[in-house]
Tab-separated table of C-alpha atoms and ligand atoms in Angstrom:
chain	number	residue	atom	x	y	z
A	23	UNK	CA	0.000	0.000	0.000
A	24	UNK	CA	1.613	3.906	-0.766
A	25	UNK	CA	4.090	2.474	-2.950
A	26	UNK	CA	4.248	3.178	-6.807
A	27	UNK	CA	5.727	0.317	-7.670
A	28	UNK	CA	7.880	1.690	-10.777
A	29	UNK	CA	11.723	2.612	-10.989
A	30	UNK	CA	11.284	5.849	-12.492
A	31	UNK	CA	10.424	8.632	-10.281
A	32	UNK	CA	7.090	10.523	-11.369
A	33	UNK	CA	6.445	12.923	-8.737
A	34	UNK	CA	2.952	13.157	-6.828
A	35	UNK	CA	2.789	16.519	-4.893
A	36	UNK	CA	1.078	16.658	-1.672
A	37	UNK	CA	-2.482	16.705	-2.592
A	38	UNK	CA	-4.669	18.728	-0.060
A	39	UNK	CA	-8.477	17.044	-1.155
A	40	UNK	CA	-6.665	13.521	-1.441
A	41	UNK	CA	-4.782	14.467	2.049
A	42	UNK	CA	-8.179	15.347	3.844
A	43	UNK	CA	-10.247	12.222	2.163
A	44	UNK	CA	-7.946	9.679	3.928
A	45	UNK	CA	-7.813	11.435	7.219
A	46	UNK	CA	-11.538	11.713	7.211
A	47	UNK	CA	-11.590	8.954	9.901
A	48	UNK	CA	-9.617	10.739	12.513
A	49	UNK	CA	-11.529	11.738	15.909
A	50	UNK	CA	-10.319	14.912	16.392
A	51	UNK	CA	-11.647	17.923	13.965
A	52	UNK	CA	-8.388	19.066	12.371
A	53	UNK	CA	-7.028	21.284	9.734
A	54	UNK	CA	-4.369	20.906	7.373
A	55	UNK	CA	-2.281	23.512	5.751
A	56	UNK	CA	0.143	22.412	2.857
A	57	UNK	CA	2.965	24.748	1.711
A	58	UNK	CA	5.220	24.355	-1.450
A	59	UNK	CA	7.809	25.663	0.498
A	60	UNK	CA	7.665	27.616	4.383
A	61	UNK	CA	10.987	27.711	6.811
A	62	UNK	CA	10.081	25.082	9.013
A	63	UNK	CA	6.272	23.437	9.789
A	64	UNK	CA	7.280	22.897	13.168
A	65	UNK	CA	7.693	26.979	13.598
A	66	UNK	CA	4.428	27.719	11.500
A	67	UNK	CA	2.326	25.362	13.969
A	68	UNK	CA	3.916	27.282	17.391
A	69	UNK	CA	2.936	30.656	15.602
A	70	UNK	CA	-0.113	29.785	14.547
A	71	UNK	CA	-2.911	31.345	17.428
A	72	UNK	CA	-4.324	28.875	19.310
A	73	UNK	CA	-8.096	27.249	18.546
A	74	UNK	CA	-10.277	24.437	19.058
A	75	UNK	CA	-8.590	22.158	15.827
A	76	UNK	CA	-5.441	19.605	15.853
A	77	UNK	CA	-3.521	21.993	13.436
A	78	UNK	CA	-1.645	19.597	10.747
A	79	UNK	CA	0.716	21.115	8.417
A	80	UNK	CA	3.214	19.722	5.907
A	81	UNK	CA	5.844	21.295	2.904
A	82	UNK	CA	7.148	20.215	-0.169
A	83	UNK	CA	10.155	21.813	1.419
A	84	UNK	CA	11.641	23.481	4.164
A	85	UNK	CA	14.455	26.988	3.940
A	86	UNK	CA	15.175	26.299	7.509
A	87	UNK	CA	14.364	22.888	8.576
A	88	UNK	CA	15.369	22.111	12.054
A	89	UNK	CA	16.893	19.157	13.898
A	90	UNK	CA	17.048	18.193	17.317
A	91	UNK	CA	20.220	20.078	18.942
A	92	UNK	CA	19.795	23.302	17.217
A	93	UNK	CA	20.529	21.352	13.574
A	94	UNK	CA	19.533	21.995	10.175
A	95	UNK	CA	17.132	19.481	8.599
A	96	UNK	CA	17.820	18.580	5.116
A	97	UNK	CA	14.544	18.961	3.097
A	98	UNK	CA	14.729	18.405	-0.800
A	99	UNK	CA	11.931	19.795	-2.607
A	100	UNK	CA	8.762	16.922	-3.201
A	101	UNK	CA	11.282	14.172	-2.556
A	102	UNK	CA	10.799	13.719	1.619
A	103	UNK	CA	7.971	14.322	4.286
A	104	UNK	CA	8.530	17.106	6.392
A	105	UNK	CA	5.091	17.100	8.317
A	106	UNK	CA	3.844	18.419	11.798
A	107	UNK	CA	1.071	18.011	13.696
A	108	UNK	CA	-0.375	20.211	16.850
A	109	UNK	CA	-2.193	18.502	19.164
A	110	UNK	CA	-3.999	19.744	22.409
A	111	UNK	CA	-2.324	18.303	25.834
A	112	UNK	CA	-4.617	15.922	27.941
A	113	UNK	CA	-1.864	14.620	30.454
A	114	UNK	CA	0.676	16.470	32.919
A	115	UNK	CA	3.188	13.533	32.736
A	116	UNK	CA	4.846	13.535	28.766
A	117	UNK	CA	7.324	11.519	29.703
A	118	UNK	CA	7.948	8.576	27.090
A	119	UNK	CA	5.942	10.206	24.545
A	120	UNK	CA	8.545	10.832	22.101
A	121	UNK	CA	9.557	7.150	21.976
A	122	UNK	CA	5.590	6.540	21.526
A	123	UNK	CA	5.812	8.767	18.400
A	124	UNK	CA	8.806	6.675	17.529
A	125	UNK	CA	6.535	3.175	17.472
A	126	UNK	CA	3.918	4.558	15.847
A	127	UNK	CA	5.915	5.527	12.758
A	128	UNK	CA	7.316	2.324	13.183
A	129	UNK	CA	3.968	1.145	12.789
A	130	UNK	CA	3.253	2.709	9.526
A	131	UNK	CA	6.512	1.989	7.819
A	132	UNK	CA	5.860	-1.573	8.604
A	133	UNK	CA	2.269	-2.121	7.106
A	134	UNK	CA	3.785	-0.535	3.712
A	135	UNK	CA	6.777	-3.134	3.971
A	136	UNK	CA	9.752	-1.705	5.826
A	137	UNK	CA	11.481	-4.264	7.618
A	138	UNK	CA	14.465	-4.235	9.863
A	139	UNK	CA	14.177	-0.765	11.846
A	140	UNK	CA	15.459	-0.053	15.044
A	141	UNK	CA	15.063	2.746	17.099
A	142	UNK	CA	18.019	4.778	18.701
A	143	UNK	CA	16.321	6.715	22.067
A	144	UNK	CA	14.646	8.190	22.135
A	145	UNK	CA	13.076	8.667	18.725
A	146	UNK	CA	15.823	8.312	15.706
A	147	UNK	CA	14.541	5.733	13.333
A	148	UNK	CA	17.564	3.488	12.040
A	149	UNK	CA	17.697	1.109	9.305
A	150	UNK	CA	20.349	-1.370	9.558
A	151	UNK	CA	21.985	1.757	11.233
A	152	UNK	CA	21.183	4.147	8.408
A	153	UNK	CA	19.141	7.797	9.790
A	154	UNK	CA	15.535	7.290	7.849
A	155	UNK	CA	13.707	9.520	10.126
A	156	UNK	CA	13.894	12.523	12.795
A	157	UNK	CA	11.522	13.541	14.864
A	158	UNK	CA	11.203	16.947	16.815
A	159	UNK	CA	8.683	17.579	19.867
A	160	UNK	CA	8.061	20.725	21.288
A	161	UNK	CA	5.926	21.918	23.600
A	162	UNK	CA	3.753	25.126	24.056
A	163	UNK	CA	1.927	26.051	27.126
A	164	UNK	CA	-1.237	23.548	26.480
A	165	UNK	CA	0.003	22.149	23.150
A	166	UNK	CA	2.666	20.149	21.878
A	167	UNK	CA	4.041	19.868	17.889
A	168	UNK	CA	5.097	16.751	16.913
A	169	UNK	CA	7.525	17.603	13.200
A	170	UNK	CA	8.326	14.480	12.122
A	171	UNK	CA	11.077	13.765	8.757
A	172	UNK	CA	10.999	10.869	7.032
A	173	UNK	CA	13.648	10.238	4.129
A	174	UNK	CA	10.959	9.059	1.287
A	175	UNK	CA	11.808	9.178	-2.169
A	176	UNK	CA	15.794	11.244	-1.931
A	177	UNK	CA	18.208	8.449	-3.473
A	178	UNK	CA	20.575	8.561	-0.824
A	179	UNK	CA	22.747	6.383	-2.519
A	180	UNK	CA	23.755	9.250	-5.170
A	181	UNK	CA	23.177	12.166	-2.711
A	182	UNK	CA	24.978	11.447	0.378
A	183	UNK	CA	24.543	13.707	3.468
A	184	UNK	CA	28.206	14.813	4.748
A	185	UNK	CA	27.670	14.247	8.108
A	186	UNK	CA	25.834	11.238	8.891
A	187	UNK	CA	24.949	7.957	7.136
A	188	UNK	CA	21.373	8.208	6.286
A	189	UNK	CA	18.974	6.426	4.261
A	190	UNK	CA	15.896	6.865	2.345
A	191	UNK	CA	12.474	4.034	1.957
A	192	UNK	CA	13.299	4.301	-1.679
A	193	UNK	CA	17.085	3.353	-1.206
A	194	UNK	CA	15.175	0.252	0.965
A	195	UNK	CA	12.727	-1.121	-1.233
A	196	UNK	CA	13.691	0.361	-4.838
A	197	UNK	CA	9.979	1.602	-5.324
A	198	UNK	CA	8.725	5.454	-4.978
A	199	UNK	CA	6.302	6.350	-2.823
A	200	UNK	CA	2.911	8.414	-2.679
A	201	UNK	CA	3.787	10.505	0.486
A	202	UNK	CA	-0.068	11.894	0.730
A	203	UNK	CA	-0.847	7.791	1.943
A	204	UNK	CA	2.095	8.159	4.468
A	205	UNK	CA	1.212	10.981	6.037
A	206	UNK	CA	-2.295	9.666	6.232
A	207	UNK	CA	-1.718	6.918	8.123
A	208	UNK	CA	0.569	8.771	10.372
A	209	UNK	CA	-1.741	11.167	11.274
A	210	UNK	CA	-4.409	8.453	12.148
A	211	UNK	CA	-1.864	6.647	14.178
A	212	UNK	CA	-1.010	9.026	16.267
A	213	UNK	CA	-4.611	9.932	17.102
A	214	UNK	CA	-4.272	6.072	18.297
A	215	UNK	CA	-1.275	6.201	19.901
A	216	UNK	CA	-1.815	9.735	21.524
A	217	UNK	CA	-4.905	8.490	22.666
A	218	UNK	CA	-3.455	5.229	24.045
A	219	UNK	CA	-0.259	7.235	26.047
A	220	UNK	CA	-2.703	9.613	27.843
A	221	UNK	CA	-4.451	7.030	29.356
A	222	UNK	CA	-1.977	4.741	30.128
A	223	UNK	CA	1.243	6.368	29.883
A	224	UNK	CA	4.446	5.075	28.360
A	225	UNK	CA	4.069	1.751	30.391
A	226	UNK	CA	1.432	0.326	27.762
A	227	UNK	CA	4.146	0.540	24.975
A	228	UNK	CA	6.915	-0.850	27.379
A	229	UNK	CA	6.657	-4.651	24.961
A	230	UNK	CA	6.417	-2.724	22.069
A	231	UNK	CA	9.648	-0.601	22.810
A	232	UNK	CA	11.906	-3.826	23.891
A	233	UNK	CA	11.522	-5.122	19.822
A	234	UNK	CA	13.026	-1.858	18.682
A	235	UNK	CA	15.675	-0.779	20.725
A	236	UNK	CA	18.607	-0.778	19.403
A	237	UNK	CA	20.804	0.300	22.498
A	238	UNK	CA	19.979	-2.017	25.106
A	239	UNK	CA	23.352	-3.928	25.741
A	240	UNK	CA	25.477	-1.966	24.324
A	241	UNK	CA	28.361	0.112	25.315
A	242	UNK	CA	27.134	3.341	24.747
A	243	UNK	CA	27.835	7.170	24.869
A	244	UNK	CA	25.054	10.082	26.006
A	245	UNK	CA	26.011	13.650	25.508
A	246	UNK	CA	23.340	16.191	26.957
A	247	UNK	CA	23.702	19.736	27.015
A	248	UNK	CA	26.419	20.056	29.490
A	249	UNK	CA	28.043	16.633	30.287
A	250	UNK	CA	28.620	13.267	28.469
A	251	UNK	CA	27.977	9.883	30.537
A	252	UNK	CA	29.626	6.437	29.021
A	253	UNK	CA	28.333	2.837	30.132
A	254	UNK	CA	26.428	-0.289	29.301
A	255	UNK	CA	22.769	0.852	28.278
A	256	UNK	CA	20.032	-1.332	30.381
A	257	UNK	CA	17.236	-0.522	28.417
A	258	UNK	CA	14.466	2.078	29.221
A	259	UNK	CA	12.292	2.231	32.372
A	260	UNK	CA	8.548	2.647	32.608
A	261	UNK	CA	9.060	6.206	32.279
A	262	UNK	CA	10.873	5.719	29.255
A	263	UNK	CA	13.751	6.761	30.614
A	264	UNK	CA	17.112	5.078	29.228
A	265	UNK	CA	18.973	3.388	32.063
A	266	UNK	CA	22.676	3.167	31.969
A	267	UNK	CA	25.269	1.749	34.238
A	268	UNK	CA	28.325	3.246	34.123
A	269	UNK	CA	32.101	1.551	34.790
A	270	UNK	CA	31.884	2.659	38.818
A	271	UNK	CA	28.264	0.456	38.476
A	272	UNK	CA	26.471	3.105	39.102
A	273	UNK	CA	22.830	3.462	37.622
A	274	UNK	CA	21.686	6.975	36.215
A	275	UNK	CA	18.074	7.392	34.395
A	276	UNK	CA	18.317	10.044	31.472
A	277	UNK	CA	15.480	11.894	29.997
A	278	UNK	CA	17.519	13.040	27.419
A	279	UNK	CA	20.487	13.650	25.361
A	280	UNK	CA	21.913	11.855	21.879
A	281	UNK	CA	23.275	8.100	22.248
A	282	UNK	CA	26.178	7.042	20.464
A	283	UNK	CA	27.863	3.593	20.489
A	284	UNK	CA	31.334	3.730	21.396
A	285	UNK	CA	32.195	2.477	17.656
A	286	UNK	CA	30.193	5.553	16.401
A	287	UNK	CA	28.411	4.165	13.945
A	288	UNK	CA	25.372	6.067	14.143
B	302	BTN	C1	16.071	15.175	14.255
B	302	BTN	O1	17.006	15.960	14.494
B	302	BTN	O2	16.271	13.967	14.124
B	302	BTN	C2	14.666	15.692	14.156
B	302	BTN	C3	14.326	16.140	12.763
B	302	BTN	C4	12.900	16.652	12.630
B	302	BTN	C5	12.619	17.206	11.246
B	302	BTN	C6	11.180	17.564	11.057
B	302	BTN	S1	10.768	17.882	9.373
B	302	BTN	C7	9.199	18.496	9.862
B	302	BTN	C8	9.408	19.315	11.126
B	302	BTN	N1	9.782	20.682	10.814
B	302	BTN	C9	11.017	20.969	11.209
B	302	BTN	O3	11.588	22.069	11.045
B	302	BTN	N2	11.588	19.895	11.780
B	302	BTN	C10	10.664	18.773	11.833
């Protein structure tokens, strides 16, 4: 399902009518911008006023696409998703809920035929250690923006990034891809999955998780803002935070920061 099926790009443009049509069944009244090109969606959706939709908005590209850590996001013009969504805040505890975001774009990439991701905590989606997607959260007084990159139809192979090794679902499969189904189903999972973490928290996804983590018993690096902590990563707890033990044996929980393995290779 999504995928064209041919070896010769022809390009379908985000479609707005065809967009809206397959996200009729979502829950939540929504509306959804689409720009041929803005700075970043994530920015448009924290400046846009605050009302009574789930705001969705997505590019065909992005001047000023932006990364976790202050980076740049690469974002070739009707070749990738760059997509965010706005969604109103129904729990005080968030954490976990960027590694839920994580599973359910698992999810998606799966039922079109994606095998063999991982996830790096808490929310880089690796193929056979490869970047394929990024995800940025950010969150506004009662909201919170969930911009989420997925490589989709770049040929990686003949475009590489400088600075990381990165991949794209066309460099996996060899087919092109209709990007209006992929954000579709997106969208309708995270209604699912949004709906499932305010109820029950991170905890419900805890089986999920183990199946995609690609740190857990590994010798491992975490840099956060202002300090960088080395050790053997135990996994995540219920919290989602990741759990590392460190020569000395002692235990710290992290809520954040970027893992590398001691080999670097990702
Ligand atoms: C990462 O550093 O891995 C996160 C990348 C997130 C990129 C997406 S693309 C759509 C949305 N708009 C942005 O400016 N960034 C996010």
């Amino acid at each position: 399902m999504g995928s064209l099926d041919q070896q010769s790009p022809s390009v379908i443009l985000l479609d707005k009518e065809s967009l809206e049509k397959q996200l009729a069944p979502l829950k939540t009244p929504f509306q959804l911008t689409i720009f041929s090109s803005i700075d970043s969606t994530n920015r448009y959706l924290k400046n846009l006023p605050i009302d009574q939709y789930m705001h969705i908005c997505c590019a065909e590209t992005q001047t000023q696409g932006r990364g976790r850590f202050g980076r740049y996001w690469h974002s070739p013009y009707a070749e990738n998703i760059y997509c965010s969504s706005r969604w109103p805040i129904s729990s005080s505890n968030l954490s976990g809920l960027s590694l839920v975001v994580s599973l359910a774009l698992i999810d998606v990439l799966q039922s079109l035929g994606i095998e063999d991701l991982e996830i790096k905590w808490p929310n880089d989606l690796l193929w056979r250690t490869k970047k394929l997607s990024g995800i940025l959260i950010e969150i506004l007084e009662n909201t919170l923006v969930i911009g989420i990159g997925i490589n989709v139809n770049s040929n990686t192979l003949d475009n590489p990034l400088p600075d990381r090794l990165w991949c794209s679902l066309f460099e996996i499969s060899g087919k092109y891809f209709d990007r209006n189904v992929i954000i579709a189903l997106l969208i309708l999972k995270l209604e699912q999955y949004l709906e499932q973490f305010n109820h029950h928290g991170f905890a419900a996804f805890m089986e999920q998780w183990q199946q995609y983590d690609c740190l857990k018993g590994k010798i491992i690096k975490i840099n956060q803002t202002s300090s960088t902590i080395s050790g053997t990563c135990l996994g995540v707890n219920l919290t989602g935070e990741l759990i590392i033990e460190d020569e000395q044996k002692n235990i710290h929980y992290l809520g954040s920061g970027e893992a590398s393995f001691s080999a670097n290779i990702a």
